[in-house]
XYZ file of C-alpha atoms in Angstrom:
403
model
C 13.887 22.525 129.209
C 16.561 20.168 130.560
C 18.560 22.294 133.078
C 21.737 19.403 132.676
C 22.106 20.157 128.926
C 25.944 18.975 128.011
C 25.813 18.189 131.893
C 26.496 14.249 130.874
C 28.842 15.126 128.895
C 31.108 17.555 131.166
C 30.596 14.965 134.325
C 31.035 11.708 131.888
C 33.780 9.309 133.941
C 35.871 6.184 132.352
C 34.325 4.226 134.757
C 30.976 4.087 132.898
C 31.891 3.151 129.930
C 35.203 1.416 128.050
C 36.053 4.436 125.608
C 39.580 5.049 124.204
C 41.417 7.980 123.184
C 43.537 9.552 120.653
C 46.655 11.775 120.895
C 44.762 14.830 120.534
C 42.806 14.056 123.232
C 45.454 13.281 125.197
C 47.089 16.836 124.652
C 44.580 18.627 125.322
C 43.773 16.858 128.614
C 47.520 17.658 129.295
C 47.357 21.016 128.517
C 44.270 21.788 130.637
C 46.304 19.429 133.359
C 49.109 22.276 133.479
C 46.629 24.913 132.992
C 44.941 23.592 136.780
C 48.008 22.888 138.224
C 48.804 26.713 137.451
C 45.757 27.680 138.468
C 45.892 25.791 142.167
C 49.061 27.234 143.024
C 49.592 31.095 141.549
C 53.853 30.228 142.248
C 54.624 27.382 140.681
C 57.451 26.435 138.796
C 58.117 24.446 135.462
C 59.767 21.716 137.559
C 57.564 21.809 139.989
C 54.741 20.964 137.500
C 56.890 17.988 135.794
C 57.203 16.602 139.571
C 53.156 17.241 140.196
C 52.066 15.621 136.763
C 54.717 12.747 136.008
C 54.686 14.954 132.388
C 58.219 15.600 131.441
C 60.006 19.009 131.345
C 60.466 18.541 127.805
C 56.476 18.262 127.769
C 56.018 20.889 130.389
C 57.835 23.692 128.446
C 55.937 23.228 124.933
C 52.383 22.922 126.917
C 53.439 26.607 128.406
C 55.311 27.965 125.859
C 51.560 27.304 124.318
C 49.460 28.555 127.686
C 51.317 31.326 127.795
C 51.358 32.042 123.660
C 47.425 31.818 124.283
C 47.638 34.072 127.109
C 45.823 31.481 129.610
C 49.285 31.927 131.824
C 52.143 34.443 132.573
C 55.024 34.562 134.560
C 55.043 36.076 137.978
C 58.710 36.741 138.915
C 61.843 34.195 139.703
C 61.726 32.140 142.802
C 64.268 33.063 145.143
C 66.801 31.241 146.664
C 68.693 27.840 145.548
C 71.323 27.272 143.501
C 71.860 28.247 139.654
C 69.517 30.066 137.789
C 66.257 30.879 139.986
C 63.028 29.654 138.331
C 60.694 31.091 136.752
C 57.145 31.267 138.227
C 54.095 30.958 136.705
C 50.527 32.037 136.959
C 47.261 31.953 135.503
C 46.533 35.843 132.894
C 43.290 37.051 135.098
C 41.872 38.481 131.623
C 42.939 35.264 129.925
C 38.881 33.848 129.695
C 35.838 34.981 131.265
C 32.896 33.489 131.296
C 29.414 34.670 132.054
C 26.735 33.212 135.031
C 22.986 33.493 134.988
C 21.160 32.286 137.528
C 17.297 32.273 137.208
C 14.881 31.444 140.143
C 11.612 32.089 141.854
C 12.438 35.480 143.389
C 15.501 36.422 141.016
C 17.307 37.325 138.251
C 21.372 37.731 138.986
C 24.237 37.680 136.034
C 28.109 37.534 137.039
C 31.480 38.102 135.017
C 34.000 36.199 136.359
C 37.832 35.790 134.870
C 40.162 32.665 134.868
C 41.549 33.250 138.231
C 38.180 32.994 139.994
C 37.377 36.715 140.397
C 33.886 37.919 140.384
C 34.037 41.345 138.137
C 31.156 42.327 138.637
C 27.315 41.399 139.342
C 24.262 42.612 139.113
C 20.476 40.971 140.536
C 17.109 42.075 139.959
C 14.545 40.649 142.457
C 11.342 39.597 141.213
C 8.743 37.742 142.184
C 8.627 34.534 140.071
C 10.595 36.016 136.551
C 9.323 34.867 133.243
C 11.661 33.942 130.319
C 10.518 37.399 128.616
C 12.023 38.953 132.077
C 14.876 37.171 131.405
C 15.402 38.751 127.764
C 14.554 42.590 129.158
C 17.086 41.438 132.172
C 19.905 40.690 129.544
C 18.797 44.113 127.350
C 19.143 45.832 130.309
C 22.296 45.163 132.081
C 24.742 42.807 130.259
C 26.807 45.029 128.114
C 27.179 47.342 131.537
C 28.288 44.163 133.043
C 30.956 43.646 130.516
C 31.905 46.872 130.480
C 31.927 47.005 134.389
C 33.656 43.505 134.726
C 36.512 45.253 131.749
C 36.232 41.849 129.777
C 37.310 41.333 126.196
C 34.416 40.266 124.795
C 36.923 38.068 122.058
C 38.140 36.088 125.802
C 34.264 35.330 127.096
C 34.216 31.146 125.967
C 31.191 31.080 127.051
C 27.954 31.866 129.117
C 26.268 29.276 131.453
C 22.560 29.264 132.660
C 21.796 27.846 136.506
C 18.014 27.289 136.851
C 16.372 24.533 139.198
C 14.966 21.721 138.171
C 11.468 21.687 136.979
C 11.072 25.649 138.442
C 7.946 25.688 136.438
C 5.592 22.890 138.079
C 7.132 21.897 142.062
C 4.231 23.464 143.966
C 5.942 26.828 145.549
C 3.701 29.740 147.498
C 1.793 32.195 145.101
C 3.053 31.038 141.859
C 1.342 31.287 139.063
C -0.182 29.225 136.673
C 1.854 30.232 133.958
C 4.999 29.717 135.343
C 4.991 26.194 134.252
C 6.237 27.820 130.862
C 9.445 27.490 132.331
C 9.693 23.966 131.955
C 8.635 23.953 128.317
C 11.343 26.725 127.684
C 14.456 25.734 125.204
C 16.526 27.941 127.479
C 19.472 28.124 124.395
C 17.062 28.666 122.295
C 15.895 31.473 124.043
C 18.891 33.248 124.401
C 21.186 32.347 121.520
C 19.790 35.281 119.422
C 21.189 37.623 122.446
C 24.369 35.822 123.004
C 26.997 35.022 120.375
C 28.844 32.563 122.657
C 28.707 28.999 123.744
C 25.908 28.398 125.735
C 25.847 25.452 128.858
C 22.369 24.397 131.461
C 23.102 23.396 134.177
C 20.451 22.524 138.183
C 21.050 25.656 140.078
C 22.527 23.436 142.914
C 24.766 21.450 140.528
C 26.419 24.646 139.400
C 26.838 25.939 143.269
C 28.408 22.976 144.312
C 31.085 22.869 141.068
C 31.697 26.701 142.107
C 32.454 25.193 145.553
C 34.447 22.233 143.730
C 36.659 24.622 141.617
C 37.114 27.737 143.428
C 36.100 27.094 147.037
C 36.829 24.434 149.290
C 36.692 21.164 146.912
C 40.411 20.918 146.878
C 41.309 20.657 150.266
C 37.990 18.353 150.835
C 37.083 16.602 148.141
C 33.986 15.269 149.161
C 31.137 17.081 150.179
C 27.749 17.816 149.906
C 26.179 21.192 149.250
C 23.232 22.869 150.848
C 21.713 25.337 148.455
C 19.070 27.379 150.434
C 17.196 29.440 147.804
C 13.538 30.467 147.111
C 13.772 26.777 147.718
C 16.332 23.810 148.557
C 18.596 22.329 146.318
C 21.491 19.783 147.141
C 24.358 19.042 145.355
C 26.672 15.677 146.269
C 30.523 15.989 145.207
C 32.830 13.050 145.506
C 36.600 13.442 144.048
C 35.520 16.397 143.065
C 33.935 15.375 140.699
C 29.600 16.689 140.661
C 27.707 13.148 140.582
C 23.917 13.312 139.141
C 22.555 10.705 139.538
C 21.047 7.506 137.327
C 18.290 10.578 136.059
C 20.246 13.361 136.669
C 17.891 14.381 139.907
C 20.814 13.208 143.240
C 20.855 16.061 145.777
C 17.631 17.158 146.044
C 17.090 17.349 149.831
C 13.989 19.711 149.376
C 11.698 17.324 147.782
C 12.281 14.980 150.692
C 9.804 13.769 152.711
C 9.414 15.730 156.101
C 7.389 13.229 158.714
C 7.138 16.280 161.033
C 6.359 18.732 159.247
C 3.027 20.553 159.809
C 0.680 18.984 156.953
C 0.106 15.840 155.501
C 2.764 15.356 152.387
C 5.008 18.258 153.870
C 8.487 18.219 152.472
C 11.666 20.006 153.185
C 12.066 22.692 151.362
C 8.319 23.659 153.081
C 10.314 24.897 155.666
C 13.672 25.474 154.876
C 13.668 27.891 152.018
C 13.926 31.910 151.646
C 10.397 32.334 150.416
C 9.145 30.273 153.689
C 11.354 32.675 155.531
C 9.845 36.154 154.201
C 6.664 34.600 154.683
C 6.766 33.593 158.356
C 7.930 37.323 158.760
C 5.536 39.188 156.490
C 2.874 37.147 158.821
C 4.510 38.474 161.899
C 4.537 42.213 160.884
C 7.776 42.373 159.685
C 7.891 42.030 155.468
C 10.833 42.970 154.012
C 11.458 44.036 149.790
C 13.733 41.515 149.275
C 16.322 39.088 151.015
C 19.223 41.930 150.851
C 17.064 43.414 154.037
C 17.273 40.127 156.095
C 20.647 41.661 157.642
C 18.766 44.840 158.794
C 15.856 43.833 160.620
C 14.958 45.421 164.103
C 15.661 43.045 167.454
C 11.716 42.524 167.484
C 11.884 40.150 164.197
C 14.509 37.947 165.992
C 11.712 35.107 167.417
C 10.834 34.687 163.573
C 14.246 33.846 162.581
C 15.035 31.450 165.965
C 11.866 29.813 165.098
C 12.923 29.413 161.665
C 15.720 28.180 162.461
C 14.862 25.577 164.760
C 12.152 24.386 162.565
C 14.946 23.754 159.939
C 17.031 22.257 161.817
C 14.259 19.235 162.823
C 13.260 19.470 158.838
C 16.896 18.941 158.192
C 18.538 16.400 161.238
C 17.049 13.365 159.124
C 18.292 14.139 155.601
C 21.827 15.292 157.141
C 21.965 12.191 159.237
C 21.382 10.370 155.602
C 23.539 11.830 153.912
C 26.297 11.426 156.934
C 25.358 7.790 156.844
C 25.352 6.589 153.026
C 28.205 9.336 151.647
C 30.073 10.096 154.430
C 31.851 13.165 153.080
C 34.186 15.419 154.381
C 31.911 17.943 155.036
C 28.129 19.581 154.294
C 28.576 23.097 153.046
C 25.409 25.595 153.573
C 25.502 28.446 150.724
C 22.277 30.354 149.029
C 21.045 33.462 149.140
C 20.402 33.819 152.685
C 22.839 36.299 154.734
C 26.482 35.010 155.791
C 25.253 35.734 159.356
C 22.228 33.867 158.735
C 24.116 30.775 157.057
C 26.511 30.561 160.211
C 23.616 30.295 162.827
C 21.872 28.031 160.523
C 25.301 26.090 160.096
C 25.873 25.842 164.006
C 22.783 24.618 165.267
C 22.788 21.724 162.399
C 26.456 21.103 163.589
C 24.570 21.030 167.612
C 22.425 18.746 166.121
C 24.450 16.457 164.644
C 26.584 16.401 167.427
C 24.613 14.464 169.787
C 23.257 12.097 166.984
C 25.096 8.204 167.388
C 26.570 8.221 163.775
C 29.922 6.383 162.843
C 31.461 9.630 161.551
C 29.030 13.000 161.740
C 30.998 15.096 158.791
C 31.364 19.276 159.928
C 28.772 21.443 158.978
C 29.933 25.151 157.699
C 29.056 27.861 155.922
C 29.561 27.529 151.644
C 33.462 29.718 150.869
C 31.237 30.383 147.245
C 27.809 30.993 149.218
C 26.533 34.172 147.805
C 25.621 34.107 144.193
C 27.130 30.330 144.322
C 24.723 29.460 141.185
C 25.656 32.186 139.421
C 29.094 31.928 140.019
C 28.666 28.404 139.152
C 26.798 28.455 135.783
C 29.880 31.026 134.732
C 32.531 28.203 135.240
C 30.424 25.976 132.801
C 32.224 27.655 129.841
C 35.575 26.989 131.606
C 35.058 23.336 132.637
C 33.813 22.359 128.795
C 37.026 24.280 127.483
C 39.733 24.615 130.157
C 39.608 22.577 132.899
C 40.554 18.959 132.541
C 37.947 16.149 133.233
C 38.043 12.184 132.122
C 35.276 13.759 129.472
C 38.338 15.199 127.362
C 39.886 11.464 127.138
C 36.768 10.300 126.325
C 36.608 9.120 122.469
C 33.610 7.073 121.697
C 30.404 8.153 120.695
C 32.067 11.949 120.008
């Protein structure tokens, strides 16, 4: 199973091939661009859009008429002040389209529903150790209809389902992983889910999905270049340059968790052998502070503080080299930390890493902060995948050759 099925098409850039377009594709791109402009600025007018996009006012009038007819935008009153008739303000219609996001990981299954405005409409998580494909199907049978109902989703406006899953989840060694877990690497996820889900299915890596969520609905427009650090059952990374996710030659960019950790406590150690929720929970249990699941981390007794502090110190040690490399090689606006840790713990880790980097001589050290889209980031990013395919502008929309 390849979790980036369809991802290469979404991420296609004009720089990688000489490819033409046609009027239909250009029209689709312009429509997506205008929709994006309205999504990013809820009180925008047609004149504002024309100035921002370079399209004519006649073209904007035609496109916004089509978007309104499709139920994707609506009028939000008139702008006050100025001469003459006040201009109409346009905004996104949240109920215009919906995405469903599923995150599969070694310690949980999560389902979210998302509206076009980026609001999470419903969420459900099932904590379980090393869920199998049949567990995913049972989870969806039990929870999908209720999540759709709770989110007040019009099924006819669901544009697709996204699934975020770690690369090689079944074969990368993790403590207590059962031998049968390797089945995930042979599982065709769209084929598994298609009989149950009547919508288009999009799959991607969990860290990529989290970074895409941040790029589209987080700080991506203010910080177009960032590295996303996803602390989950393992450790993943996502690289965004000019608001485009960059995958590398073999779709494995950002694999910060698998980088060697020369200062680790055993030969062949990698960074995620220290920096992961799994390791933190193992340490707590060994010290007599077992927790039922990750949500209980925010309710630990004060006596568990030495374990938490020790894990943060060790995580900073393990991450120092990789973060220096990210700063020197990529020069991002920001390094953002998200994942399943409680917000307070993410903030502590971000502060500790920032303090460590402050004393390192580098050309530039990017700010290290908690991600805006942190909790359920991979599931939210998965729910955005159908929007990227259908509604968000990208160079892939223009590319014609080979399609």
